[in-house]
CSV table of C-alpha atoms in Angstrom, one decimal:
chain,number,residue,atom,x,y,z
F,1,MET,CA,-167.9,30.4,-134.0
F,2,GLY,CA,-171.0,28.4,-134.6
F,3,ASN,CA,-172.2,25.0,-133.5
F,4,TYR,CA,-170.1,21.9,-134.2
F,5,TYR,CA,-173.2,20.0,-135.2
F,6,GLN,CA,-175.1,21.4,-138.2
F,7,THR,CA,-178.5,20.1,-137.3
F,8,ASN,CA,-180.3,18.5,-134.3
F,9,ARG,CA,-180.4,15.3,-136.3
F,10,GLU,CA,-176.6,15.1,-136.4
F,11,TRP,CA,-176.4,15.8,-132.7
F,12,GLY,CA,-179.0,13.2,-131.9
F,13,ALA,CA,-177.3,10.6,-134.2
F,14,PHE,CA,-173.9,11.3,-132.5
F,15,HIS,CA,-175.3,10.7,-129.0
F,16,GLN,CA,-177.3,7.7,-130.0
F,17,CYS,CA,-174.3,6.2,-131.6
F,18,ASN,CA,-172.3,6.7,-128.4
F,19,SER,CA,-175.0,5.2,-126.3
F,20,GLY,CA,-174.4,1.8,-127.8
F,21,ARG,CA,-177.5,1.7,-130.0
F,22,ASN,CA,-177.6,1.6,-133.8
F,23,PRO,CA,-178.3,5.3,-134.6
F,24,VAL,CA,-180.1,4.6,-137.9
F,25,SER,CA,-182.6,2.1,-136.6
F,26,SER,CA,-183.2,4.0,-133.3
F,27,TYR,CA,-183.9,7.2,-135.3
F,28,ARG,CA,-186.3,5.3,-137.6
F,29,TRP,CA,-188.0,3.8,-134.6
F,30,LYS,CA,-188.6,7.2,-133.1
F,31,GLN,CA,-190.0,8.6,-136.4
F,32,ARG,CA,-192.3,5.6,-136.8
F,33,MET,CA,-193.6,6.1,-133.2
F,34,ARG,CA,-194.3,9.8,-133.8
F,35,ALA,CA,-196.3,8.9,-136.9
F,36,GLN,CA,-198.4,6.2,-135.1
F,37,LYS,CA,-199.6,8.3,-132.2
F,38,TRP,CA,-203.0,7.1,-130.9
F,39,MET,CA,-205.7,9.7,-131.4
F,40,GLY,CA,-208.5,8.2,-129.3
F,41,ASN,CA,-210.3,9.8,-126.4
F,42,PRO,CA,-208.8,8.4,-123.1
F,43,ASN,CA,-211.7,9.6,-121.1
F,44,SER,CA,-214.2,7.3,-123.0
F,45,PHE,CA,-211.9,4.4,-123.8
F,46,ARG,CA,-212.1,1.3,-121.6
F,47,HIS,CA,-210.0,-1.8,-121.8
F,48,PRO,CA,-211.9,-5.1,-122.2
F,49,LYS,CA,-213.0,-6.8,-119.0
F,50,GLY,CA,-210.2,-8.9,-117.5
F,51,THR,CA,-207.3,-7.0,-119.1
F,52,ILE,CA,-204.3,-6.6,-116.8
F,53,THR,CA,-203.4,-2.9,-116.8
F,54,VAL,CA,-200.3,-1.0,-115.6
F,55,ASN,CA,-199.9,2.7,-115.1
F,56,GLN,CA,-197.4,4.8,-117.0
F,57,THR,CA,-194.6,4.5,-114.4
F,58,GLN,CA,-195.0,0.7,-114.2
F,59,ALA,CA,-195.1,0.4,-118.0
F,60,LYS,CA,-191.7,2.1,-118.2
F,61,GLN,CA,-190.1,-0.4,-115.8
F,62,LEU,CA,-191.8,-3.5,-117.1
F,63,THR,CA,-189.3,-4.5,-119.9
F,64,THR,CA,-185.8,-3.9,-121.3
F,65,PRO,CA,-185.4,-2.0,-123.6
F,66,ARG,CA,-187.4,0.6,-121.7
F,67,VAL,CA,-190.4,2.1,-123.4
F,68,ASP,CA,-190.6,5.9,-123.1
F,69,ASP,CA,-193.4,8.4,-123.4
F,70,LEU,CA,-193.1,8.6,-127.1
F,71,ASP,CA,-193.6,4.8,-127.4
F,72,LEU,CA,-196.5,4.7,-124.9
F,73,LYS,CA,-198.4,7.4,-126.9
F,74,THR,CA,-199.0,4.9,-129.7
F,75,LEU,CA,-201.0,2.5,-127.4
F,76,PRO,CA,-204.6,3.0,-126.4
F,77,TYR,CA,-205.0,4.0,-122.8
F,78,SER,CA,-207.8,4.9,-120.4
F,79,ALA,CA,-207.7,7.8,-118.1
F,80,ARG,CA,-209.0,7.8,-114.5
F,81,PRO,CA,-208.9,10.3,-111.6
F,82,ALA,CA,-206.0,9.8,-109.3
F,83,GLY,CA,-206.6,12.2,-106.5
F,84,THR,CA,-205.6,15.8,-106.1
F,85,LYS,CA,-202.4,17.7,-105.5
F,86,PRO,CA,-202.4,20.7,-103.2
F,87,LEU,CA,-201.2,23.9,-104.7
F,88,GLY,CA,-199.7,26.7,-102.7
F,89,ASN,CA,-202.7,29.1,-103.1
F,90,GLY,CA,-205.2,26.9,-101.2
F,91,ARG,CA,-206.5,25.2,-104.3
F,92,GLU,CA,-206.1,21.6,-105.4
F,93,MET,CA,-205.2,20.4,-108.8
F,94,PRO,CA,-206.9,17.2,-110.0
F,95,LEU,CA,-204.5,14.4,-111.1
F,96,THR,CA,-205.1,11.9,-113.9
F,97,ALA,CA,-203.6,8.4,-114.2
F,98,PHE,CA,-203.2,6.6,-117.5
F,99,ASP,CA,-203.7,2.8,-117.7
F,100,TYR,CA,-202.1,0.7,-120.4
F,101,SER,CA,-202.7,-3.0,-121.3
F,102,ARG,CA,-199.7,-5.0,-119.8
F,103,GLN,CA,-199.6,-7.3,-122.8
F,104,ALA,CA,-199.7,-4.4,-125.3
F,105,VAL,CA,-196.7,-2.8,-123.5
F,106,ILE,CA,-194.7,-6.1,-123.7
F,107,ASP,CA,-195.5,-6.6,-127.4
F,108,LEU,CA,-194.4,-3.0,-128.1
F,109,ALA,CA,-191.1,-3.5,-126.2
F,110,LYS,CA,-190.5,-6.7,-128.2
F,111,ARG,CA,-191.0,-4.8,-131.5
F,112,LYS,CA,-188.7,-2.0,-130.2
F,113,ALA,CA,-186.0,-4.5,-129.3
F,114,GLU,CA,-186.1,-6.1,-132.7
F,115,ALA,CA,-186.1,-2.7,-134.5
F,116,ILE,CA,-183.1,-1.2,-132.6
F,117,GLY,CA,-181.1,-4.4,-132.3
F,118,GLU,CA,-181.2,-4.9,-128.5
F,119,GLU,CA,-182.0,-8.0,-126.6
F,120,PHE,CA,-185.5,-8.2,-125.0
F,121,SER,CA,-186.0,-9.1,-121.4
F,122,MET,CA,-188.6,-8.6,-118.8
F,123,GLY,CA,-187.8,-6.0,-116.1
F,124,ARG,CA,-188.9,-6.1,-112.5
F,125,ARG,CA,-192.1,-7.9,-111.7
F,126,ILE,CA,-195.1,-5.6,-111.3
F,127,ILE,CA,-197.5,-6.6,-108.6
F,128,PRO,CA,-200.5,-4.4,-107.9
F,129,ARG,CA,-200.5,-3.5,-104.2
F,130,SER,CA,-203.5,-3.5,-102.1
F,131,PRO,CA,-204.1,-0.6,-99.7
F,132,ARG,CA,-202.2,-0.9,-96.4
F,133,LYS,CA,-204.5,-2.0,-93.6
F,134,ARG,CA,-203.9,-0.2,-90.3
F,135,GLY,CA,-205.2,-1.5,-87.1
F,136,SER,CA,-205.3,0.0,-83.6
F,137,PRO,CA,-202.1,-0.5,-81.6
F,138,SER,CA,-203.8,-2.6,-79.0
F,139,THR,CA,-205.0,-5.2,-81.5
F,140,SER,CA,-201.8,-5.4,-83.5
F,141,ARG,CA,-199.7,-6.3,-80.4
F,142,GLU,CA,-199.9,-9.7,-78.9
F,143,ALA,CA,-199.1,-10.3,-75.3
């Protein structure tokens, strides 16, 4: 019989339209983000001293409208080792975390909100957590 939608673009426009966004501006926003991909080296890039950074997961939760991976690829980011993940064969896979400037993420979300016609607002507050301190059971209890 064939597919109801002739192209992926029509399918995407239909679903964007039904999600409450303006399909034309949302489509143009995505095309612009693809064209502006940052081509730097994250292993050698460092943010200026004193810059507040957030990781990729925190950056996605920081604002409304949410920024996605396509949006974040346009911002400069630094890479850092983030531990290892055990594999089933006895080896460990090194993990990498990406850090983005908090202010750059907020500015990007404001531009996205303006382009797609949504209202900008801050999401949940991101507070860097310090490592949990564990004491011995005898010192943590008070008699």
